[in-house]
Short mmCIF file of N, CA and C in Angstrom, two decimals:
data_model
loop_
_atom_site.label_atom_id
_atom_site.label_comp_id
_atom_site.label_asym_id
_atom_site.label_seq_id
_atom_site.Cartn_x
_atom_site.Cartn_y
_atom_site.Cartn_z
N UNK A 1 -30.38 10.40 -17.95
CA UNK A 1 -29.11 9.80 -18.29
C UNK A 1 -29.11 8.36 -17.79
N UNK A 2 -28.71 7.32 -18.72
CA UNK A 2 -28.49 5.62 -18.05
C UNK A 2 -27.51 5.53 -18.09
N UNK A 3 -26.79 5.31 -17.14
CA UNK A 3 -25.38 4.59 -16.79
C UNK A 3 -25.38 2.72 -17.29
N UNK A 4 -24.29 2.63 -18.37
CA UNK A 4 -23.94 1.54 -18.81
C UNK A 4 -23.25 0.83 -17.40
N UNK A 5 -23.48 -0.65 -17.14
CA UNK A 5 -22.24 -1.02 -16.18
C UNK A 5 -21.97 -2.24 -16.78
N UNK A 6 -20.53 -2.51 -16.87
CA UNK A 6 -20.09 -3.31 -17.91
C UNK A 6 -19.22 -3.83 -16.51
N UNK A 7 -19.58 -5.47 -16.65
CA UNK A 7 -18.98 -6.70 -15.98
C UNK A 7 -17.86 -6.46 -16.02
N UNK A 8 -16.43 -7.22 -14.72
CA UNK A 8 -15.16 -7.27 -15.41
C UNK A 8 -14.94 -7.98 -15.84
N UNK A 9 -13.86 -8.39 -16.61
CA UNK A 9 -13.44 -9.58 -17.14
C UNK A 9 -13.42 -10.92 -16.40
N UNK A 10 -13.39 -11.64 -16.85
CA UNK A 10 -13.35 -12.68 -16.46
C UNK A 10 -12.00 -13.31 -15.99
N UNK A 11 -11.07 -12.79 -17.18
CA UNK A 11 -9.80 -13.47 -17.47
C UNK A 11 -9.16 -12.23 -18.44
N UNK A 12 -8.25 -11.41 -17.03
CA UNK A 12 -7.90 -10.39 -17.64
C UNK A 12 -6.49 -10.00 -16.60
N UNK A 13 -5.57 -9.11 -16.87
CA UNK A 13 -4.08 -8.64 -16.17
C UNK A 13 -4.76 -8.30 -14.76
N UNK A 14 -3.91 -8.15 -13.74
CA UNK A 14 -4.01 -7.72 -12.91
C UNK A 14 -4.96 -5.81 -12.77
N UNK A 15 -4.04 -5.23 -13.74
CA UNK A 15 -4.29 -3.97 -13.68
C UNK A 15 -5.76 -4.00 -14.11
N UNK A 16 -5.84 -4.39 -15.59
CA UNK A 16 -7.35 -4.56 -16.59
C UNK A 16 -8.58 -5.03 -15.62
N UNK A 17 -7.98 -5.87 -14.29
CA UNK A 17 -9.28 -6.21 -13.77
C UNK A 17 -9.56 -5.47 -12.42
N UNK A 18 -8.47 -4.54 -12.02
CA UNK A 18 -8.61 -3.69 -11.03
C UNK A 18 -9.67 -2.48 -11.72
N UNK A 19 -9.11 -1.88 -12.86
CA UNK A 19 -9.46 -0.79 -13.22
C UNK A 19 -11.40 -1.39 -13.62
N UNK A 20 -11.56 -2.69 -14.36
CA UNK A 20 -13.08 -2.66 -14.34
C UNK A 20 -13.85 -2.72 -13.48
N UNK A 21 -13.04 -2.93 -11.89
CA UNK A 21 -14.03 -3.55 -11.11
C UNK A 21 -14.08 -2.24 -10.80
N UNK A 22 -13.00 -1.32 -10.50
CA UNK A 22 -13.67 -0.08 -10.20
C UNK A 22 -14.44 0.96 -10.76
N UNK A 23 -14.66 0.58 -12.09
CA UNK A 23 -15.36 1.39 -13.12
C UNK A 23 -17.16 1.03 -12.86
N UNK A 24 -17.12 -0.52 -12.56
CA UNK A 24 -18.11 -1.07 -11.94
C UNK A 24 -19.00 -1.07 -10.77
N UNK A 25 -18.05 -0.59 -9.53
CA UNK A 25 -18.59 0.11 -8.41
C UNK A 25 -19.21 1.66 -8.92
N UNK A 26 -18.28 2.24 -9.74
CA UNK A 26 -18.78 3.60 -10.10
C UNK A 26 -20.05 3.35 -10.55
N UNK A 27 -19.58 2.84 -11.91
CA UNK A 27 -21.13 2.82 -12.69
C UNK A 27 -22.61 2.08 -11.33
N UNK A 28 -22.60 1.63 -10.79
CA UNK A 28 -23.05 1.29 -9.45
C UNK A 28 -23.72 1.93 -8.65
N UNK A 29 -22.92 3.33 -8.40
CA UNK A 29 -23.62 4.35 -7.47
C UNK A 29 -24.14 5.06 -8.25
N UNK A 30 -23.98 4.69 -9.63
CA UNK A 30 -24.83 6.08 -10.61
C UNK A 30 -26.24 5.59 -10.27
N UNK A 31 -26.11 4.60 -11.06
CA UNK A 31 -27.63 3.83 -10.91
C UNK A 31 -28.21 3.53 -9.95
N UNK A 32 -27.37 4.02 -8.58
CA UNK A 32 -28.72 3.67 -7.64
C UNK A 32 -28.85 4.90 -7.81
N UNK A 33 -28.73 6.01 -8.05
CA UNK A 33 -29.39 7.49 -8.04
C UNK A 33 -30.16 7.58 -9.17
N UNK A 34 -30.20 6.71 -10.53
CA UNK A 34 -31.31 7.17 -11.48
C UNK A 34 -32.56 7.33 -11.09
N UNK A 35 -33.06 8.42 -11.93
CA UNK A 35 -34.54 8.39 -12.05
C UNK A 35 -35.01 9.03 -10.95
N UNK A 36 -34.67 9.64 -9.90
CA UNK A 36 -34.78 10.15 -8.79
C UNK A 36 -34.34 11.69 -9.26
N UNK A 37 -35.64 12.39 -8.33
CA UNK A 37 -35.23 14.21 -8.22
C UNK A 37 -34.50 14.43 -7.37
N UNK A 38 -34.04 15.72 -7.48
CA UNK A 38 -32.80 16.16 -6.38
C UNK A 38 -33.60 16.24 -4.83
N UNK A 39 -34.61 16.52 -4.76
CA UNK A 39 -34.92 16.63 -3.46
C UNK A 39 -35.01 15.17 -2.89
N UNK A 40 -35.24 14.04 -3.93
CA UNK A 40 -34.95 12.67 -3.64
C UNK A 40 -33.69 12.22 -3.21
N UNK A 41 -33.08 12.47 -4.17
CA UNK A 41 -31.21 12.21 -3.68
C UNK A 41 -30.89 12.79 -2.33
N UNK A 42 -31.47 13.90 -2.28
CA UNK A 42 -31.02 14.72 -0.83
C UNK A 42 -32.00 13.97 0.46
N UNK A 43 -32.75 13.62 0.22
CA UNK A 43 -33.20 12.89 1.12
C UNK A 43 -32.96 12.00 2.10
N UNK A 44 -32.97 11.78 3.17
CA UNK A 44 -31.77 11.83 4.51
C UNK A 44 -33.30 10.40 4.71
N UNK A 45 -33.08 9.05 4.14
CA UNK A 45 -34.20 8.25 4.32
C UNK A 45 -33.86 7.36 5.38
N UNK A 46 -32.84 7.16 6.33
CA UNK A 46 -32.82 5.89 7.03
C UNK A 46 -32.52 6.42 8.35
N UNK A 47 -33.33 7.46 9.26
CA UNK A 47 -33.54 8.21 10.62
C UNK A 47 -32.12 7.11 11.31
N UNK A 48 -32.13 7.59 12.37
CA UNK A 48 -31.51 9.11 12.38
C UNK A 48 -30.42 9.11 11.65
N UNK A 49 -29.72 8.52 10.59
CA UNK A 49 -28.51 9.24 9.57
C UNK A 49 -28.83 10.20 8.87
N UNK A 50 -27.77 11.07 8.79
CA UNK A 50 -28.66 12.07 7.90
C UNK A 50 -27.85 11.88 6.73
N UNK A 51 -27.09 10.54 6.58
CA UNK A 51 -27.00 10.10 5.18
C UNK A 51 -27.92 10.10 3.99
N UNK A 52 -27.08 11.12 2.57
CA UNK A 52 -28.41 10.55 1.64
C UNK A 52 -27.48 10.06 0.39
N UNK A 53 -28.16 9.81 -0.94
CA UNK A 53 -27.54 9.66 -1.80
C UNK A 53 -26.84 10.88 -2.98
N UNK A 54 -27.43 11.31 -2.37
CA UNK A 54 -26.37 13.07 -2.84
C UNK A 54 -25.26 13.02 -2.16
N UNK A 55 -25.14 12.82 -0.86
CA UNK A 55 -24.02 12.96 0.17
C UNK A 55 -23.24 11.62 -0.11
N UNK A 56 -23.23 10.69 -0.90
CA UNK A 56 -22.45 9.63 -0.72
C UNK A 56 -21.76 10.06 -2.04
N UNK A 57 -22.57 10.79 -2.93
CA UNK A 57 -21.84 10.73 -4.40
C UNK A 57 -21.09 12.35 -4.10
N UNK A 58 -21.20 13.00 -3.52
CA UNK A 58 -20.32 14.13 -2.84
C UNK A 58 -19.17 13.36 -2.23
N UNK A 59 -19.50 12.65 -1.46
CA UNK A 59 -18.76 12.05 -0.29
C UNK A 59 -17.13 11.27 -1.60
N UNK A 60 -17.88 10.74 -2.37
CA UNK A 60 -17.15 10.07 -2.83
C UNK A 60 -16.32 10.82 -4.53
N UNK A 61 -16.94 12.29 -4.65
CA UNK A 61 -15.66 12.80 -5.49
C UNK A 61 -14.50 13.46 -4.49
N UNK A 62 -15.16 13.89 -3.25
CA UNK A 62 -13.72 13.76 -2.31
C UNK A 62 -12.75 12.50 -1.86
N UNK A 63 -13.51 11.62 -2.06
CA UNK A 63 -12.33 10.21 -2.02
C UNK A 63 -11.76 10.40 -3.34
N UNK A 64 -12.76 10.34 -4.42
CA UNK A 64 -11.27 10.08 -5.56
C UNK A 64 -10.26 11.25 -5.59
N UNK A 65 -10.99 12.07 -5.26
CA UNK A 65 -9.95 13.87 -5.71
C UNK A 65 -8.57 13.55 -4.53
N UNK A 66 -9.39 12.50 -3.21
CA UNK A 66 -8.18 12.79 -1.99
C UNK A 66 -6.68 11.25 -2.40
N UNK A 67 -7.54 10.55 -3.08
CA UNK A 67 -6.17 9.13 -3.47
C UNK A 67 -5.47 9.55 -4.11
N UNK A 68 -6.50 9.82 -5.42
CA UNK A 68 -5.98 10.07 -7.13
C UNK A 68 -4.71 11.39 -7.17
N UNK A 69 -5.34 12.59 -6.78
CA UNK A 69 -4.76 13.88 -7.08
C UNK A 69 -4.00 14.06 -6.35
N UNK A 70 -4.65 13.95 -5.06
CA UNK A 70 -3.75 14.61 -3.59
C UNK A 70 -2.68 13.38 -3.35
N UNK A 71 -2.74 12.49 -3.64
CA UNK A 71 -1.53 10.99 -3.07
C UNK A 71 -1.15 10.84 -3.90
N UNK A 72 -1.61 10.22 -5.17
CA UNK A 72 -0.78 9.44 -5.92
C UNK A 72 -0.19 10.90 -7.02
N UNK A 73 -0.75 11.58 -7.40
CA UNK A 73 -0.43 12.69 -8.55
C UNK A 73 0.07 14.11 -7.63
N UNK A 74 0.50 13.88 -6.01
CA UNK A 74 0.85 14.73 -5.37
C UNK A 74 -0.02 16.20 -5.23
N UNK A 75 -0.96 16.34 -6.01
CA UNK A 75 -1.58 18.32 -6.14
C UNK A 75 -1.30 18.45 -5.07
N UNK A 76 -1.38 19.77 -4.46
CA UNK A 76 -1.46 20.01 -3.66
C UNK A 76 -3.11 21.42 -3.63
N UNK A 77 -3.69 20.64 -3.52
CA UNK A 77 -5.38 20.98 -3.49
C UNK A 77 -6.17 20.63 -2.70
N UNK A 78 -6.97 21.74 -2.11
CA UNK A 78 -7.82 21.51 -0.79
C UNK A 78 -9.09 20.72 -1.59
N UNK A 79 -9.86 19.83 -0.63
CA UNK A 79 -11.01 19.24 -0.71
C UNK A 79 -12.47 19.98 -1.39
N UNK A 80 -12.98 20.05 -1.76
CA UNK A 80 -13.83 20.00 -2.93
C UNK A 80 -15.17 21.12 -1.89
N UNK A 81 -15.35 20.53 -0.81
CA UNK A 81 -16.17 20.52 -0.31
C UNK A 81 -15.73 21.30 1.14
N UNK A 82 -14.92 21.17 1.88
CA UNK A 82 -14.27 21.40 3.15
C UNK A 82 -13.01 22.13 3.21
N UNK A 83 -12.87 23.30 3.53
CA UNK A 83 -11.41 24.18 3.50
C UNK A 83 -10.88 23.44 3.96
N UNK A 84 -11.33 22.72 5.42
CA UNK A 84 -10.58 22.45 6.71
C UNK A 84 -10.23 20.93 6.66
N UNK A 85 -10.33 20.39 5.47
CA UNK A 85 -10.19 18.84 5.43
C UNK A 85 -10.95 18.11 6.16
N UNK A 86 -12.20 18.00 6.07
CA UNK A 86 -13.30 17.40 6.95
C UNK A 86 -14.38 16.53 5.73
N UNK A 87 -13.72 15.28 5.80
CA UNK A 87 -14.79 14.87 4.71
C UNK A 87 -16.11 14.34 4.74
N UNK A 88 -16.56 14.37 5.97
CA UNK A 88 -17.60 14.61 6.49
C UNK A 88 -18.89 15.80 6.30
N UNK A 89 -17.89 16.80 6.05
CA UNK A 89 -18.92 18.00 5.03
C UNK A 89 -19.39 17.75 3.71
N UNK A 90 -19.10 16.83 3.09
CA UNK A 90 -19.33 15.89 2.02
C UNK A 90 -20.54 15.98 2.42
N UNK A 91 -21.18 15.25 3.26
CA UNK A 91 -22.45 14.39 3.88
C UNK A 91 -23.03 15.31 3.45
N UNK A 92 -23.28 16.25 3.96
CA UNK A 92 -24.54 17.56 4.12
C UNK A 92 -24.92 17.83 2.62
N UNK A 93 -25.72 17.49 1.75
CA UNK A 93 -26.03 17.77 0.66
C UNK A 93 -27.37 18.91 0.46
N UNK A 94 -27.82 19.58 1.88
CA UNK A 94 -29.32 19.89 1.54
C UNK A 94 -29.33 21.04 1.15
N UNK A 95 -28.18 21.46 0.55
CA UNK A 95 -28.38 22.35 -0.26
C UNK A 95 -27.56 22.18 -1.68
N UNK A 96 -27.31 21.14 -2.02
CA UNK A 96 -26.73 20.38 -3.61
C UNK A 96 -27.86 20.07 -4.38
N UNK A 97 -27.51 19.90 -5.57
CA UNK A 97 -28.06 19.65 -6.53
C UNK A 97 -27.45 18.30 -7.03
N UNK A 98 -28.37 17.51 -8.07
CA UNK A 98 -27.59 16.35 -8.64
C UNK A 98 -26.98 17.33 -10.12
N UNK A 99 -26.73 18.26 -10.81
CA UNK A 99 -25.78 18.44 -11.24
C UNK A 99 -24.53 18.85 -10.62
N UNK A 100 -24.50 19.59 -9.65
CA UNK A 100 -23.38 20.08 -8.87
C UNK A 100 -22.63 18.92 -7.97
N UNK A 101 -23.82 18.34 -7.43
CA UNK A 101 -22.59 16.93 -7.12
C UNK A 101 -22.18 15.75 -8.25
N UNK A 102 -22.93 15.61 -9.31
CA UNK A 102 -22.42 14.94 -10.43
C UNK A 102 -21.80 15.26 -10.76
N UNK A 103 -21.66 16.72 -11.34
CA UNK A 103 -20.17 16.99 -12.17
C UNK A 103 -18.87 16.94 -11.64
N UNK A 104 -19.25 17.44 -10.25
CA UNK A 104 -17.67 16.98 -9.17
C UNK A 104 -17.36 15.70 -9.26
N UNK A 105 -18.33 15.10 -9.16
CA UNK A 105 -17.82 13.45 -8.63
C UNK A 105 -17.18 13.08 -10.63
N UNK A 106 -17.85 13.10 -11.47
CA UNK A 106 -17.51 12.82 -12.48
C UNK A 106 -16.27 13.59 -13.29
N UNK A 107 -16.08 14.70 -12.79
CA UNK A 107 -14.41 15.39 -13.01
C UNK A 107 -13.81 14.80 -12.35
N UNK A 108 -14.12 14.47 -11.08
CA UNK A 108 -12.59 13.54 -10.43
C UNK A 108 -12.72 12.32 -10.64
N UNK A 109 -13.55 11.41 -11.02
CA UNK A 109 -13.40 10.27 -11.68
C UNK A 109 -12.30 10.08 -12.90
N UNK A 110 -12.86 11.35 -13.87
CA UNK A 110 -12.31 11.61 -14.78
C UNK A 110 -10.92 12.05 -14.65
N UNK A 111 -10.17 13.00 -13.92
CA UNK A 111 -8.51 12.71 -13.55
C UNK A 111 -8.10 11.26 -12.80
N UNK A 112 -8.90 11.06 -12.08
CA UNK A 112 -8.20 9.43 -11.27
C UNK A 112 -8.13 8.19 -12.55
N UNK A 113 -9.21 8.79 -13.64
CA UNK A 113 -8.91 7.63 -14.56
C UNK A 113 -7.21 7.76 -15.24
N UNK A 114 -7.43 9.11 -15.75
CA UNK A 114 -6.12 9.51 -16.38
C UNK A 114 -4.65 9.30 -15.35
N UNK A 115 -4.48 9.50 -14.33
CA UNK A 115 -3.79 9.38 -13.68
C UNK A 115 -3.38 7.76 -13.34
N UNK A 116 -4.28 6.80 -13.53
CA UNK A 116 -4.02 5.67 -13.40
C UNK A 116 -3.79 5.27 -15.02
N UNK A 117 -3.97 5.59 -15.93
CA UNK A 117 -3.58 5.57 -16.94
C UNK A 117 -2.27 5.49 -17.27
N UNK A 118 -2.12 6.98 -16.98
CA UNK A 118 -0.62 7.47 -17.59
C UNK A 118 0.39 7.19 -16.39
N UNK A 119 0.43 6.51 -14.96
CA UNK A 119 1.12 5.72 -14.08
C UNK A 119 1.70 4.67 -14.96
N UNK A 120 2.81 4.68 -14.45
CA UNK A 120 3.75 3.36 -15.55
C UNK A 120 3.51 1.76 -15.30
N UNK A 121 3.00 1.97 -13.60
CA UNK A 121 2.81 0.61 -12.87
C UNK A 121 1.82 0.90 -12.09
N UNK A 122 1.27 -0.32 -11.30
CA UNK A 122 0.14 -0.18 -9.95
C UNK A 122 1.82 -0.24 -8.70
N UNK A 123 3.06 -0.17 -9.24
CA UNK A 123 3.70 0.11 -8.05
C UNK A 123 3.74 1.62 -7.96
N UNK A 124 3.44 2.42 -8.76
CA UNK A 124 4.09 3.87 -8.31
C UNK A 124 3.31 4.34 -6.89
N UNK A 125 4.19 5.12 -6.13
CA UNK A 125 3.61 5.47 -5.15
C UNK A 125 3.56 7.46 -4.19
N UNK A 126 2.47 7.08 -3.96
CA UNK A 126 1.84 8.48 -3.39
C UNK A 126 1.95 8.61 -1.76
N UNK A 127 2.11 9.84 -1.10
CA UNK A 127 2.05 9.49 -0.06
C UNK A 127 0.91 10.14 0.43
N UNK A 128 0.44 9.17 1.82
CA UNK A 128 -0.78 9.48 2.08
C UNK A 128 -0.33 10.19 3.82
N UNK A 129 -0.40 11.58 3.54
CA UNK A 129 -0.09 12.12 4.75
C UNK A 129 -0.79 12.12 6.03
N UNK A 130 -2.40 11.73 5.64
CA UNK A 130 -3.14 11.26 6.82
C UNK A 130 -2.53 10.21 7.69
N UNK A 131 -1.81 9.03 6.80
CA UNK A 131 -1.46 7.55 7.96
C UNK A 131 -0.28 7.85 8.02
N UNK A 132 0.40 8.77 7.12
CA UNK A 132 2.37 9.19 6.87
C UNK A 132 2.94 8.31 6.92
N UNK A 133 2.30 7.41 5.57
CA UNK A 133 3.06 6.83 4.61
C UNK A 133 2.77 6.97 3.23
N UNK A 134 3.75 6.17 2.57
CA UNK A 134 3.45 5.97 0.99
C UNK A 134 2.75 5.17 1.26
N UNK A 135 1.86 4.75 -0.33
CA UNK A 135 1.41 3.65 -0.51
C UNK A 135 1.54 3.64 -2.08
N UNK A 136 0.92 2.36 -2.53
CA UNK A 136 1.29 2.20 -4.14
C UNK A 136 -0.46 2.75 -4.63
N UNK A 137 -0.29 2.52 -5.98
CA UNK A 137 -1.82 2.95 -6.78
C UNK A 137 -2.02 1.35 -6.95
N UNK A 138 -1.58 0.06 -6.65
CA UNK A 138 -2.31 -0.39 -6.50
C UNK A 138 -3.56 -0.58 -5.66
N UNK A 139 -3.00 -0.15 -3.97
CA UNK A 139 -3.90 -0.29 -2.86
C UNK A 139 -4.63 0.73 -3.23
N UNK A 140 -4.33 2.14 -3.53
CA UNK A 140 -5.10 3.08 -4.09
C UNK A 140 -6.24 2.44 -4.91
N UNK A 141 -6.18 1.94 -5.97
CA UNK A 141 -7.45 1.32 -6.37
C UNK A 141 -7.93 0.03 -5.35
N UNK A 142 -7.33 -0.82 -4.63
CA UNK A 142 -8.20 -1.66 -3.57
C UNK A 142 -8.85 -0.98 -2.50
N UNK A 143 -8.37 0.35 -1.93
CA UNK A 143 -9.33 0.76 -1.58
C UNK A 143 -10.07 1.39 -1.88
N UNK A 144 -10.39 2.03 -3.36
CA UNK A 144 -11.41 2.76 -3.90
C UNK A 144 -12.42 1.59 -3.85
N UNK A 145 -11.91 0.67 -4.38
CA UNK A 145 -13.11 -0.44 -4.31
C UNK A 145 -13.83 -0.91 -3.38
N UNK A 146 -13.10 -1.10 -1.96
CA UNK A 146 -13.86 -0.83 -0.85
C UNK A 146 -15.12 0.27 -0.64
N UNK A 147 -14.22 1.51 -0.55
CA UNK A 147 -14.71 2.83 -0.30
C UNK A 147 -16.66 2.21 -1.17
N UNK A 148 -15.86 2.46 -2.31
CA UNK A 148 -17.18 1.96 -3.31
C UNK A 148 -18.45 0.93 -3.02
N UNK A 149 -17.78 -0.37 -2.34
CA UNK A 149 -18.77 -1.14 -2.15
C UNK A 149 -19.27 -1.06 -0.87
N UNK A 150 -18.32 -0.71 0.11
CA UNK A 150 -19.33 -0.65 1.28
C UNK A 150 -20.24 0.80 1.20
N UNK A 151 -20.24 1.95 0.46
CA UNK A 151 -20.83 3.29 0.62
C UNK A 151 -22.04 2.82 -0.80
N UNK A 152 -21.97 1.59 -1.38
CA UNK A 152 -22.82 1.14 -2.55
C UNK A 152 -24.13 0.27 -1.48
N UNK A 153 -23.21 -0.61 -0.41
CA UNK A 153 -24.06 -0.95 0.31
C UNK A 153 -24.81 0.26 0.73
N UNK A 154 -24.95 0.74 1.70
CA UNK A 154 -25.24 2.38 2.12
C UNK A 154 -26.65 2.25 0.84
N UNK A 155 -25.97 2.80 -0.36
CA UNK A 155 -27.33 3.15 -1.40
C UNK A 155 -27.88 2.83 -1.56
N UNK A 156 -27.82 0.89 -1.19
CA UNK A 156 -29.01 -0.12 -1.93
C UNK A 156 -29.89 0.26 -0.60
N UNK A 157 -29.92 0.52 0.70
CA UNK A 157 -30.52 0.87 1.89
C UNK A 157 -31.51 2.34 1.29
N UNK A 158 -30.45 3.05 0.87
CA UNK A 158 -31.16 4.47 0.71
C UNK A 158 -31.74 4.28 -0.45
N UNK A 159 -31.53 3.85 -1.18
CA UNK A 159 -32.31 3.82 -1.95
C UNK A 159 -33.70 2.98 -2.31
N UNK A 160 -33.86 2.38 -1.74
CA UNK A 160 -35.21 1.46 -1.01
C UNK A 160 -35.70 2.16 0.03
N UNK A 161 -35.23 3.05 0.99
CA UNK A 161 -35.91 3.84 1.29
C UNK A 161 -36.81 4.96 0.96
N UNK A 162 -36.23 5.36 -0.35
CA UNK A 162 -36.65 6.75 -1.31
C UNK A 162 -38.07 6.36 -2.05
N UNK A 163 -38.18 5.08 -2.82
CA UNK A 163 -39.05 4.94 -3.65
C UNK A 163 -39.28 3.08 -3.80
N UNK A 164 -38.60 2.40 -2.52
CA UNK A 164 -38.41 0.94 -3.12
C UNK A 164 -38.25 0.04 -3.87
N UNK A 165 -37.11 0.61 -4.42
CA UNK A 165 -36.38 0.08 -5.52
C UNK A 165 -35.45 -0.65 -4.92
N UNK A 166 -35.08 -1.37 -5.45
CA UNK A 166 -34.09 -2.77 -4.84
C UNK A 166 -33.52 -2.89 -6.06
N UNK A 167 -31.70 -3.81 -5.90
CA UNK A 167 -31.12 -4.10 -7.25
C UNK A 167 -30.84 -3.22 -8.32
N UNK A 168 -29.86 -3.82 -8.92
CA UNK A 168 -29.09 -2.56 -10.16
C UNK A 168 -29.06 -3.84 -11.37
#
């Protein structure tokens, strides 16, 4: 599978250029996982983390499932990965597969898109019971984008560790 990653605009709404840049971090972490076997992805390459790139793309359908669903669209649904709300069990991939953590991460991509969709504004707001407050879906997407680029940093590491590949 090749992941397309399409630039943001240049000269585009507020919302139009939130939503590409985060479509852009996504498409991002795909591709540092192409072309790599699952025992590759699971691969824990930068001692002693036992960070790998299975565990970041785990790691990170529990971020979108925890903004998107659980804050801003209220569910009330436990974590993907952790009864106990520990998103840190994310990490542990050595027994995942890259379909089983792809399809998670890419179903909750897939509601956080819709949900920012069908939101009327980047003011509507979710509350985030971890800090116990609201916040809006705008910061909701500024910090996905974080989340994204610093755990993208993370991949360009792991992933030069795996097979020395550098750059997307």
């Amino acid at each position: 599978m090749e992941t397309e990653r399409i630039g943001p605009p240049l000269l585009a709404g507020e919302r139009e250029t939130l939503r590409a840049f985060l479509d852009f971090h996504r498409a991002t972490l795909a591709m540092k996982c192409e072309g790599l076997t699952d025992e590759e992805l699971r691969r824990q390459s930068s001692p002693p983390s036992t960070l790998s790139l299975l565990g970041l793309v785990r790691h990170m359908a529990e971020v979108e499932r925890t903004w998107f669903r659980r804050v801003i669209n209220a569910e009330d649904i436990p974590l993907i990965w952790s009864a106990t709300g520990d998103f840190q069990e994310a990490y542990d991939a050595s027994a995942s597969s890259r379909s089983e953590a792809f399809e998670a991460w890419q179903r909750e991509v897939e509601h956080a898109r819709r949900i920012e969709r069908e939101a009327e504004s980047l003011d509507v707001t979710g509350h985030q019971a971890r800090w116990g407050e609201d916040v809006s879906l705008r910061l909701v997407m500024l910090h996905m984008m974080h989340e994204y680029a610093r755990h993208n940093g993370h991949a360009d590491f792991l992933r030069e560790a795996v097979d020395g590949t550098v750059g997307v």
